[in-house]
mmCIF file of C-alpha atoms in Angstrom:
data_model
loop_
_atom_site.group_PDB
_atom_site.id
_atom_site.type_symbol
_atom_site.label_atom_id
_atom_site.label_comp_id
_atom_site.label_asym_id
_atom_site.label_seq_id
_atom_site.Cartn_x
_atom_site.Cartn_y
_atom_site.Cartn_z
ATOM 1 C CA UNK A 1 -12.946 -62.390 -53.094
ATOM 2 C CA UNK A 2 -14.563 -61.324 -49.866
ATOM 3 C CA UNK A 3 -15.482 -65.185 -49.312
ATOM 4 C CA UNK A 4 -11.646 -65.694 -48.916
ATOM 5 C CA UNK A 5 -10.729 -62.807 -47.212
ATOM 6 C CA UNK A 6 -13.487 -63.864 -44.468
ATOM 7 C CA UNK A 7 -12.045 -67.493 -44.563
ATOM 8 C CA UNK A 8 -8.448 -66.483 -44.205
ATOM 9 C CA UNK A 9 -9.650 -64.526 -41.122
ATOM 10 C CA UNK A 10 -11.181 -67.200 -39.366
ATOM 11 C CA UNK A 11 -8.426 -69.115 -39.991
ATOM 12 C CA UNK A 12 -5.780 -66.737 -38.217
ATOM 13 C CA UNK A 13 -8.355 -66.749 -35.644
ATOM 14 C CA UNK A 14 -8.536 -70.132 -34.718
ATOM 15 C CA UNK A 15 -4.700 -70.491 -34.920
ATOM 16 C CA UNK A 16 -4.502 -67.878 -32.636
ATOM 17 C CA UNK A 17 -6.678 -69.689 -30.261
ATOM 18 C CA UNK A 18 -4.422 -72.584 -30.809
ATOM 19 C CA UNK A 19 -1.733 -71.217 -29.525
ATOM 20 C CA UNK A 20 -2.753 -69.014 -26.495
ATOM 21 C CA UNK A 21 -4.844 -72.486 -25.663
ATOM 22 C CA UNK A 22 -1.058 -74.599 -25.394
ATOM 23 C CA UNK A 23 1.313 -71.968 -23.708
ATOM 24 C CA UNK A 24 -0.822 -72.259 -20.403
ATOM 25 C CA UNK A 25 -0.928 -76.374 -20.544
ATOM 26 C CA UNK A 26 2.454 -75.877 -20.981
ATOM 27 C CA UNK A 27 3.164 -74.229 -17.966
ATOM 28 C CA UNK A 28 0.869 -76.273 -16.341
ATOM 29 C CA UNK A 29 2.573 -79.441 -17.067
ATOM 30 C CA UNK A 30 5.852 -78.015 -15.790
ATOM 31 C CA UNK A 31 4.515 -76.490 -12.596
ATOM 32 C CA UNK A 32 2.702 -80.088 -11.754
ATOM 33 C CA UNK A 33 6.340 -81.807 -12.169
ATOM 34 C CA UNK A 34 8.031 -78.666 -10.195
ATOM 35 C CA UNK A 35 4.929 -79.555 -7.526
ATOM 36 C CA UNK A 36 5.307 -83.893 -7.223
ATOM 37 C CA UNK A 37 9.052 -83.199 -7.108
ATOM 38 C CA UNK A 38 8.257 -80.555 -4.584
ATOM 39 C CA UNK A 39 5.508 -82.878 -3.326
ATOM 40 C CA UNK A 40 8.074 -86.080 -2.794
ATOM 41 C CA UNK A 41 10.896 -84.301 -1.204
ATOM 42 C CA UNK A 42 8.206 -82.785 1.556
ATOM 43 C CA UNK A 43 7.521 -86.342 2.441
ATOM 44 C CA UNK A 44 11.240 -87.648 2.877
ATOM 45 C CA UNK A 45 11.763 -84.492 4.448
ATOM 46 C CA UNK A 46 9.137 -85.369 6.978
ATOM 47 C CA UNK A 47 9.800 -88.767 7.628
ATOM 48 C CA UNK A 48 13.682 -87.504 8.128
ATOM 49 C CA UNK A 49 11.617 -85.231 10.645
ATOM 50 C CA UNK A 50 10.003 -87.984 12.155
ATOM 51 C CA UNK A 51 13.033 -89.947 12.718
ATOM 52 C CA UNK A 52 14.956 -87.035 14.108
ATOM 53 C CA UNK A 53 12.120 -86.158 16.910
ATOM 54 C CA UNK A 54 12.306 -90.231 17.804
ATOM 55 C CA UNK A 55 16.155 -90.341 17.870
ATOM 56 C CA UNK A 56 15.395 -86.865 20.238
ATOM 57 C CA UNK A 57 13.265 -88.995 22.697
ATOM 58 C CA UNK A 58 15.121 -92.067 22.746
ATOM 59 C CA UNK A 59 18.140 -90.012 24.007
ATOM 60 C CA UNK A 60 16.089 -88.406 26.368
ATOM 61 C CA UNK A 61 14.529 -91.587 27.572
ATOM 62 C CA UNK A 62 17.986 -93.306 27.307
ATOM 63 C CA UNK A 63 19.707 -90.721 29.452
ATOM 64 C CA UNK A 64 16.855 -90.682 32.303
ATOM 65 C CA UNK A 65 16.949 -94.343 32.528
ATOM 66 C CA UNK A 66 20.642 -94.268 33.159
ATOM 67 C CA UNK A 67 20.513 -91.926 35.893
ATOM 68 C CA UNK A 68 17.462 -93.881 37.444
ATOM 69 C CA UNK A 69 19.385 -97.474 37.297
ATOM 70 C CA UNK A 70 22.091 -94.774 38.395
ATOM 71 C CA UNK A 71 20.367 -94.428 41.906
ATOM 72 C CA UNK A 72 18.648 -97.994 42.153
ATOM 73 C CA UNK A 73 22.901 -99.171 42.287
ATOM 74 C CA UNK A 74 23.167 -96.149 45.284
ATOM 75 C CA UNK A 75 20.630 -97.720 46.934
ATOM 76 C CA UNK A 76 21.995 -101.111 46.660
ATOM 77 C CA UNK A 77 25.656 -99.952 47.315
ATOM 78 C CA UNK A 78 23.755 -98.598 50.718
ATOM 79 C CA UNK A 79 22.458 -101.934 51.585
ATOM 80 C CA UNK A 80 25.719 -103.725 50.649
ATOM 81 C CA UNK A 81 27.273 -101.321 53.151
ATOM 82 C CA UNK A 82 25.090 -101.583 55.854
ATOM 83 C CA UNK A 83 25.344 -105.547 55.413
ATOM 84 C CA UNK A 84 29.015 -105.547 55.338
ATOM 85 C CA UNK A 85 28.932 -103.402 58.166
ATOM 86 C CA UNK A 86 26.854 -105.962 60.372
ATOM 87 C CA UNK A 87 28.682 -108.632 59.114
ATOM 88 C CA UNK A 88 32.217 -107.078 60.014
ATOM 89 C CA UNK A 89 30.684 -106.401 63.763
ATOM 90 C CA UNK A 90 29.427 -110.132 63.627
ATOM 91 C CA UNK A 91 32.793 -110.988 62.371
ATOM 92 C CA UNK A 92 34.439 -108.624 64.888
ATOM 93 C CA UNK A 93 32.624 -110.446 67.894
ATOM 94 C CA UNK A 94 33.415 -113.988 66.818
ATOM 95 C CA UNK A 95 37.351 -113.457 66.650
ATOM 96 C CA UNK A 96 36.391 -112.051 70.235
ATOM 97 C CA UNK A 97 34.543 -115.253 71.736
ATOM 98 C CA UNK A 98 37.226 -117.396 69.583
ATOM 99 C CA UNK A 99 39.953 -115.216 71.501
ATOM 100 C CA UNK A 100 37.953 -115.741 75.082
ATOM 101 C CA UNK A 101 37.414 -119.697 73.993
ATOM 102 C CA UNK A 102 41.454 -120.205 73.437
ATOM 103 C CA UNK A 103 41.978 -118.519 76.512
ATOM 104 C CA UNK A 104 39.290 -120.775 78.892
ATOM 105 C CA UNK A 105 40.813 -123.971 76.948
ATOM 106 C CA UNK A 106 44.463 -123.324 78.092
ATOM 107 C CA UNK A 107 42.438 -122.799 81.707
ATOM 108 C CA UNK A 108 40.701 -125.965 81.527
ATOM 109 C CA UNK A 109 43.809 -127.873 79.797
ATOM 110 C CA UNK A 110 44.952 -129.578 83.573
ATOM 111 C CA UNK A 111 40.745 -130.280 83.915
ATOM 112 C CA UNK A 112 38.662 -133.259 83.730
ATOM 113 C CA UNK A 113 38.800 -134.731 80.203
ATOM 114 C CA UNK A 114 35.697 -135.046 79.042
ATOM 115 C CA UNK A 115 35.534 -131.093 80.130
ATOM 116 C CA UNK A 116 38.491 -130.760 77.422
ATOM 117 C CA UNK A 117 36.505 -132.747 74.843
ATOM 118 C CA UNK A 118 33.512 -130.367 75.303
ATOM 119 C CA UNK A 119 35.649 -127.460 74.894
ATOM 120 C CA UNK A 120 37.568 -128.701 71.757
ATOM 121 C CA UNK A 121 34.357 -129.539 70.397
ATOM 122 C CA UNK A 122 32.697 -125.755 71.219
ATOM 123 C CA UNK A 123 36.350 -124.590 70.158
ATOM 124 C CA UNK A 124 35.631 -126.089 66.344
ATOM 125 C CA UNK A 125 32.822 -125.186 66.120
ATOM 126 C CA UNK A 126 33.245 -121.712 66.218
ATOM 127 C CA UNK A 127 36.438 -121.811 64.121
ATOM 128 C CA UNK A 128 33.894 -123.319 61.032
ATOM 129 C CA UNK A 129 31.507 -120.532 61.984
ATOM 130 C CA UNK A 130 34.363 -117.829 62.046
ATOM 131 C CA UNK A 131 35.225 -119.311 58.492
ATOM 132 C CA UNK A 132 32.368 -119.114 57.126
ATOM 133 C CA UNK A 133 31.082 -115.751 58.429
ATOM 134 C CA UNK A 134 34.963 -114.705 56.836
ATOM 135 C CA UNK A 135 34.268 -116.261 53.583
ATOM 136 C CA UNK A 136 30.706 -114.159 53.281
ATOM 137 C CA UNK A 137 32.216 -111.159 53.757
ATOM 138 C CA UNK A 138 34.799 -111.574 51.357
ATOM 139 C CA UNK A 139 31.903 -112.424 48.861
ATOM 140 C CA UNK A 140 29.763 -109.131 50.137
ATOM 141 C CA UNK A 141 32.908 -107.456 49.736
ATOM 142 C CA UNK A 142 33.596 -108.950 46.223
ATOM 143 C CA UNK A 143 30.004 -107.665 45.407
ATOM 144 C CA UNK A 144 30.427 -104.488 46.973
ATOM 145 C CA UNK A 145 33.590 -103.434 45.244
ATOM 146 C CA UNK A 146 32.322 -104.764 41.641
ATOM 147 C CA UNK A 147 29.143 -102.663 42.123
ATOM 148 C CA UNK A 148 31.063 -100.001 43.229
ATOM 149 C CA UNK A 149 32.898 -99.850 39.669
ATOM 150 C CA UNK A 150 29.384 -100.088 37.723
ATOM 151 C CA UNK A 151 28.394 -96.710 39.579
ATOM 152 C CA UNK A 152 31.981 -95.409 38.872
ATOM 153 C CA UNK A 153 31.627 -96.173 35.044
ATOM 154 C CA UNK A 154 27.544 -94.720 34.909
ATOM 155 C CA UNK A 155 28.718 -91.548 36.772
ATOM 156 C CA UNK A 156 31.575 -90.820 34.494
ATOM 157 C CA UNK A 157 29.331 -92.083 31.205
ATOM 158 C CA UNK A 158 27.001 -89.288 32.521
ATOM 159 C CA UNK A 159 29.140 -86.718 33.398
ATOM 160 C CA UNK A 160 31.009 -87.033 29.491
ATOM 161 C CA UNK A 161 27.269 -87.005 28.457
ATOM 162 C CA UNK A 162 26.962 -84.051 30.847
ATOM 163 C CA UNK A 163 30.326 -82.112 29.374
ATOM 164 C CA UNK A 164 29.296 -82.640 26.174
ATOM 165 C CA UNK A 165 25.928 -81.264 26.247
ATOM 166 C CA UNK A 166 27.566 -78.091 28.016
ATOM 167 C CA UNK A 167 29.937 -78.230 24.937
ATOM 168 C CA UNK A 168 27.000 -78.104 22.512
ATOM 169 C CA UNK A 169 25.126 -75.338 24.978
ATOM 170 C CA UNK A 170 28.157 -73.612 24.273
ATOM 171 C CA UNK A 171 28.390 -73.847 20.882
ATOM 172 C CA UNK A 172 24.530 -73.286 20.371
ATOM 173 C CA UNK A 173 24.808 -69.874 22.305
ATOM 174 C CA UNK A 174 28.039 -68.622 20.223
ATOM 175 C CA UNK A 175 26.569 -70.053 16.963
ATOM 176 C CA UNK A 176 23.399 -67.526 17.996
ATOM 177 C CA UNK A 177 26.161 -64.724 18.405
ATOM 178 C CA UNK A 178 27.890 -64.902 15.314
ATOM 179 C CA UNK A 179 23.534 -65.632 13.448
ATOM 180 C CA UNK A 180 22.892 -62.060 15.181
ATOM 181 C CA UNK A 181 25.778 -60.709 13.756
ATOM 182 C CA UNK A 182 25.837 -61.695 10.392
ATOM 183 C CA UNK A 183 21.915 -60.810 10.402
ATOM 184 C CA UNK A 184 22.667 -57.218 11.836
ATOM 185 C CA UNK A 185 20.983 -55.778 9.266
ATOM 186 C CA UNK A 186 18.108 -57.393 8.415
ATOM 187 C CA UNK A 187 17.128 -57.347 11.686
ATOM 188 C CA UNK A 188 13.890 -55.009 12.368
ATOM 189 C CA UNK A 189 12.590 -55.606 9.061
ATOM 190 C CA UNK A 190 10.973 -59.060 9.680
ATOM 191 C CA UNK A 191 13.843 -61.366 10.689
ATOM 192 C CA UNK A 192 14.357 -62.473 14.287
ATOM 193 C CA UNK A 193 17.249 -64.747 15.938
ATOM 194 C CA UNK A 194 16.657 -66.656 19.006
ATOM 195 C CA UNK A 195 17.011 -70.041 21.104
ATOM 196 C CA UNK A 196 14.457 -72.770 22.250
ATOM 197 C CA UNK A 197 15.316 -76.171 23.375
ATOM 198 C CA UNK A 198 18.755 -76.300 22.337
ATOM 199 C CA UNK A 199 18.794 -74.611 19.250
ATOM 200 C CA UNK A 200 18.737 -71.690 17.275
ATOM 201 C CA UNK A 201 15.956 -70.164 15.271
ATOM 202 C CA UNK A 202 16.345 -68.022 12.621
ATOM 203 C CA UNK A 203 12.466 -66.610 12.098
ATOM 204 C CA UNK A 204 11.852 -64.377 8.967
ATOM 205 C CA UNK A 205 8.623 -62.784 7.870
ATOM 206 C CA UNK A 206 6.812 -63.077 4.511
ATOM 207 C CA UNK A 207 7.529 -59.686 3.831
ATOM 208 C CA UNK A 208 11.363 -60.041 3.489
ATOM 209 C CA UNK A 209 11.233 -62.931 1.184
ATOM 210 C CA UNK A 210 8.183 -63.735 -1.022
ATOM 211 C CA UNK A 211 5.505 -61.926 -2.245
ATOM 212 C CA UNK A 212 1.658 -62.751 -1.819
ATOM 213 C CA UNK A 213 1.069 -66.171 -2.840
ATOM 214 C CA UNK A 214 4.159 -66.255 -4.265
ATOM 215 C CA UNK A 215 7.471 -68.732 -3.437
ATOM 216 C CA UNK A 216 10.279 -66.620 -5.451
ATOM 217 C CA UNK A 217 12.765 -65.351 -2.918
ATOM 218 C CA UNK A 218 12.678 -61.508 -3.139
ATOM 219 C CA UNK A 219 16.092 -59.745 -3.359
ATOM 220 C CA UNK A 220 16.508 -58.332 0.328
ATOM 221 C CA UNK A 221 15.743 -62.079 1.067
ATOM 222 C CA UNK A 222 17.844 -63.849 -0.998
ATOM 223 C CA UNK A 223 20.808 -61.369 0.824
ATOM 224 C CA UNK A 224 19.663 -62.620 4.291
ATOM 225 C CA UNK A 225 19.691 -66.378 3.173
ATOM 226 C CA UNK A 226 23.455 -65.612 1.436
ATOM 227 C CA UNK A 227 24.459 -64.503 4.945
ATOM 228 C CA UNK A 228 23.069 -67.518 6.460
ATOM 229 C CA UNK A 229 24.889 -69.966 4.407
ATOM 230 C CA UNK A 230 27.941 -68.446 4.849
ATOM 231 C CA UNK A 231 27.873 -69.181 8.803
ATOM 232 C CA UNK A 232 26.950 -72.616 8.169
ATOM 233 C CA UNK A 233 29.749 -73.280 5.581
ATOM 234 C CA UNK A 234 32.377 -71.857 8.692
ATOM 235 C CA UNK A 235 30.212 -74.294 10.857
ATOM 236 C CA UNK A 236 30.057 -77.933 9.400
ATOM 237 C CA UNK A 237 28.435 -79.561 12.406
ATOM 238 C CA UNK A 238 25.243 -77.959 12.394
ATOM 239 C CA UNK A 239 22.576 -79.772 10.989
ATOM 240 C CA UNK A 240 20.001 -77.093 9.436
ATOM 241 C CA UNK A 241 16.575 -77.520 8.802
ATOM 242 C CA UNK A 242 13.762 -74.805 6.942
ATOM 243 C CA UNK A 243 10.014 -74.439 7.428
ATOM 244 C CA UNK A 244 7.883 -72.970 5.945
ATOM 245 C CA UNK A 245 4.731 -71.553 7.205
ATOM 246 C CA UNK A 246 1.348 -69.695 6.302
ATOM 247 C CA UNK A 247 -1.402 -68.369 8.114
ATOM 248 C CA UNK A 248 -4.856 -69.766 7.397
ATOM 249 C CA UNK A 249 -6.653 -67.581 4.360
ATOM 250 C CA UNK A 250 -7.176 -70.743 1.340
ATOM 251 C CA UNK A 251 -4.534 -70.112 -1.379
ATOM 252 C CA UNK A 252 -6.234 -68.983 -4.620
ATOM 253 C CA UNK A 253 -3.314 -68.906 -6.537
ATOM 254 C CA UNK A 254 -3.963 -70.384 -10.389
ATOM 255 C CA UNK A 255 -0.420 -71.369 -10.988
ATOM 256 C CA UNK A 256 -1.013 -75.450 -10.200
ATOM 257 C CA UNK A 257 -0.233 -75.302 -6.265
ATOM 258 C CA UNK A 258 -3.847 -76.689 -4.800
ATOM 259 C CA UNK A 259 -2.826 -74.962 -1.322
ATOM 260 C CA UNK A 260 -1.119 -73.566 1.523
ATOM 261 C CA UNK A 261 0.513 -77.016 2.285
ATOM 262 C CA UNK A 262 2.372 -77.133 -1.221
ATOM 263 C CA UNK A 263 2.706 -73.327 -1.127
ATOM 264 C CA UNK A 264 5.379 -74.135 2.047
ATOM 265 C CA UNK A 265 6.633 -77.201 0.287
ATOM 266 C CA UNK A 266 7.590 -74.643 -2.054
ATOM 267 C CA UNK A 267 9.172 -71.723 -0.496
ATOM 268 C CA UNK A 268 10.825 -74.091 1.661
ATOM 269 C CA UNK A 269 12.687 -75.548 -0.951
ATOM 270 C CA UNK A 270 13.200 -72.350 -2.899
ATOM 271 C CA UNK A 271 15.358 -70.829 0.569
ATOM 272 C CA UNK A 272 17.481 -74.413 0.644
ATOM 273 C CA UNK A 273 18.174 -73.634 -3.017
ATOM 274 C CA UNK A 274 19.407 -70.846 -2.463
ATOM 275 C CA UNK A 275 21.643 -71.662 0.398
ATOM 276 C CA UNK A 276 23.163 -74.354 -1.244
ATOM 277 C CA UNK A 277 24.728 -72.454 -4.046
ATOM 278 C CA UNK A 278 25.426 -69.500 -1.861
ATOM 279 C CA UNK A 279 28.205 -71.590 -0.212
ATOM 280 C CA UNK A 280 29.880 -74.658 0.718
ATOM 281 C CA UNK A 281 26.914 -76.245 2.452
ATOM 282 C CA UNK A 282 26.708 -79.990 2.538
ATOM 283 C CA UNK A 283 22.907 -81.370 0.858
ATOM 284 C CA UNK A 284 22.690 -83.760 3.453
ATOM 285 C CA UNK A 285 23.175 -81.473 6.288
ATOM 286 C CA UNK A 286 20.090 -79.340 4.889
ATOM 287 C CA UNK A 287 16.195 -80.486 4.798
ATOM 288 C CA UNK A 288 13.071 -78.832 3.464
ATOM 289 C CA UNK A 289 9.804 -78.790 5.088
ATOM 290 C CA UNK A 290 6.324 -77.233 4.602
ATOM 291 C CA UNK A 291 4.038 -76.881 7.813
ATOM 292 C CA UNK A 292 1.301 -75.028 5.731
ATOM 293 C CA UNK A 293 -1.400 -73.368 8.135
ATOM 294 C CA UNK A 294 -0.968 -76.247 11.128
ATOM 295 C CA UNK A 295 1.923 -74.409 13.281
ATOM 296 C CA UNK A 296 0.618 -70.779 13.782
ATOM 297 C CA UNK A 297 2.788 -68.759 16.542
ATOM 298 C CA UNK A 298 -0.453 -66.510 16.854
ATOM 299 C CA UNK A 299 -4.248 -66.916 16.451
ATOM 300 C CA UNK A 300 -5.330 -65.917 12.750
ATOM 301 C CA UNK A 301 -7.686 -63.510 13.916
ATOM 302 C CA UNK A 302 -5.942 -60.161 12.947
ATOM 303 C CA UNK A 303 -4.195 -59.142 9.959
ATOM 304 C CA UNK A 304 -1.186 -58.499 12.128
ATOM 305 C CA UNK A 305 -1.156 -62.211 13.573
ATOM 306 C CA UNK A 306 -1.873 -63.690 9.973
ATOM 307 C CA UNK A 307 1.353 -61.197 8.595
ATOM 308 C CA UNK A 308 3.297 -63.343 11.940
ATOM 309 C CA UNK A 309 1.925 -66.615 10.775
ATOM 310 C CA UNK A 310 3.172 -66.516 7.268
ATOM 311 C CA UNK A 311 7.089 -67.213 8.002
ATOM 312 C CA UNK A 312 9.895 -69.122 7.524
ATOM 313 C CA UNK A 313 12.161 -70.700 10.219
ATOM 314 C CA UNK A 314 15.434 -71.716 9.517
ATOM 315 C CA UNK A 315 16.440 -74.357 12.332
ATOM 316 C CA UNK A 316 19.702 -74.574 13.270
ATOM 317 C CA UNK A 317 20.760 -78.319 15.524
ATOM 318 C CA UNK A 318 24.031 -78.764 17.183
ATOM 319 C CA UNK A 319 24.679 -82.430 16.169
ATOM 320 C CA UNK A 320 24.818 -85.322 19.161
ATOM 321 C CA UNK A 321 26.526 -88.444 17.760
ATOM 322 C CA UNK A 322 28.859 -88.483 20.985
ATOM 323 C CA UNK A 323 26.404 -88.523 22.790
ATOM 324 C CA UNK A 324 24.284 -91.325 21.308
ATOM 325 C CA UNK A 325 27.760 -93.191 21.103
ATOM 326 C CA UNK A 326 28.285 -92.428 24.569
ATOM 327 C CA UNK A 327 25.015 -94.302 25.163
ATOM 328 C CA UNK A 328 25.137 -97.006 23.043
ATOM 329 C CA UNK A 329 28.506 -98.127 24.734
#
């Protein structure tokens, strides 16, 4: 009898085992798909990166050759001038010498006749040259004026280019108004709104949205990110784009993220999540990004510049299509 009770007891042990041993590769299995999801949509995001920094210095490059070819026409227009100029004075003195010519031939009509031949002759001759020199400045003037319409059409490409930059300066700095607003309140406790290069950033701390280690959005957070959306979803042509960011301690976390890089991935994605079904925001408007340890704002050498370090930006872009049809023309 004791032989079976001891039996039985082993047995409820080792089912036990069984069963504590599965729950964990369980969770393990799902947290490794949750990560090469994660782990795949970090990489388009990145390449969408990519292609958004080169479309950013093509435009740049685009736009400073224009106003460089701009200024190489000036120039030419300049020497155009000045050669039209010459050639009007040139012009200006022949009609004089023709005039002077006519008047010694009518002189020299009751003359000696080969005198008259020599004349007529001289007299011919500088009609052809008067043609000719006529005929060149038509065709400098022909140039000039067609040039003159090529700088006419660059300066007024530019200054639409110009306007609608100041447009999108515009809207950039009253987008940032109505971010600051909405974000009153959160303000002071780890979120910051500013601009840099034409956009607006929208930094928050780790402390306002995920615990340590951890990439579920914390209450007060998820708030803040509700706000967010529902500026964007009043605002359909801003393109937005979230970061995440940690400071530079390893991640010892034993949930199936291997590090700081997929620990961005993840909060990244968790924010954009959020957003989405907070509102009316478009998916393709929206990308996720991690940054991991690689874009610190302060050196990781205090536990105040680590807290500053471990962030998430929120990027908000005016969009330029005009422009880069504007260009293209």
């Amino acid at each position: 009898m004791k032989k079976i009770k001891w039996i039985n007891r082993i047995a409820v042990a080792l089912i036990s085992v069984s069963i504590i041993s599965c729950v964990p590769a369980k969770v393990h299995h799902e947290l490794e798909d949750k990560y090469n999801n994660c782990d795949k949509q970090s990489k388009a995001c990145q390449t969408k990166v990519d292609e958004l920094e080169e479309d950013n210095t093509q435009l740049t490059n685009s736009l400073n050759k224009a106003n460089a070819r701009m200024k190489d026409m000036e120039v030419e227009v300049k020497g155009l001038t000045v050669a039209r100029d010459t050639l009007s004075n040139a012009l200006m003195k022949l009609k004089t010498d023709y005039v002077s010519m006519l008047g010694q031939y009518s002189e020299q009509l009751s003359g000696s006749h080969s005198e008259k031949n020599q004349l007529s002759t001289e007299l011919s001759k500088r009609e052809i040259e008067l043609k000719n020199k006529e005929l060149e400045m038509k065709a400098k003037g022909d140039s000039l004026n067609a040039m003159q319409l090529k700088i006419d059409e660059k300066e007024k490409r530019i200054k639409e280019i110009q306007e609608i930059l100041n447009k999108k300066e515009q809207e950039t700095a009253l987008l940032k108004e109505k971010m600051t607003k909405a974000l009153m309140g959160f303000q002071g406790n780890g979120l910051t709104v500013h601009t840099k290069n034409g956009k607006v950033y929208v930094s928050v701390e780790e402390k306002l949205l995920f615990a340590s280690g951890s990439w579920t959005v914390a209450p007060e957070g998820q708030k803040a990110i509700k706000e967010i959306a529902l500026v964007l979803e009043k605002n359909t042509d801003i393109d937005v784009m979230v970061e995440g960011h940690t400071d530079n301690v390893p991640y010892k976390g034993t949930t199936g993220i291997r590090d700081n890089w997929d620990l961005s991935v993840m909060r990244a994605t968790s924010i954009v999540k959020i957003m989405l079904e907070s509102a009316k925001v478009a998916p393709n408007r929206v990308m996720a990004a991690g940054r991991g340890e690689f874009m610190p704002i302060a050196p990781n050498d205090t536990k105040e510049n680590k807290a500053k370090n471990r962030r998430t930006e929120i990027i908000l872009t005016p969009k330029l299509d005009e422009v880069f049809e504007l260009l293209n023309k």
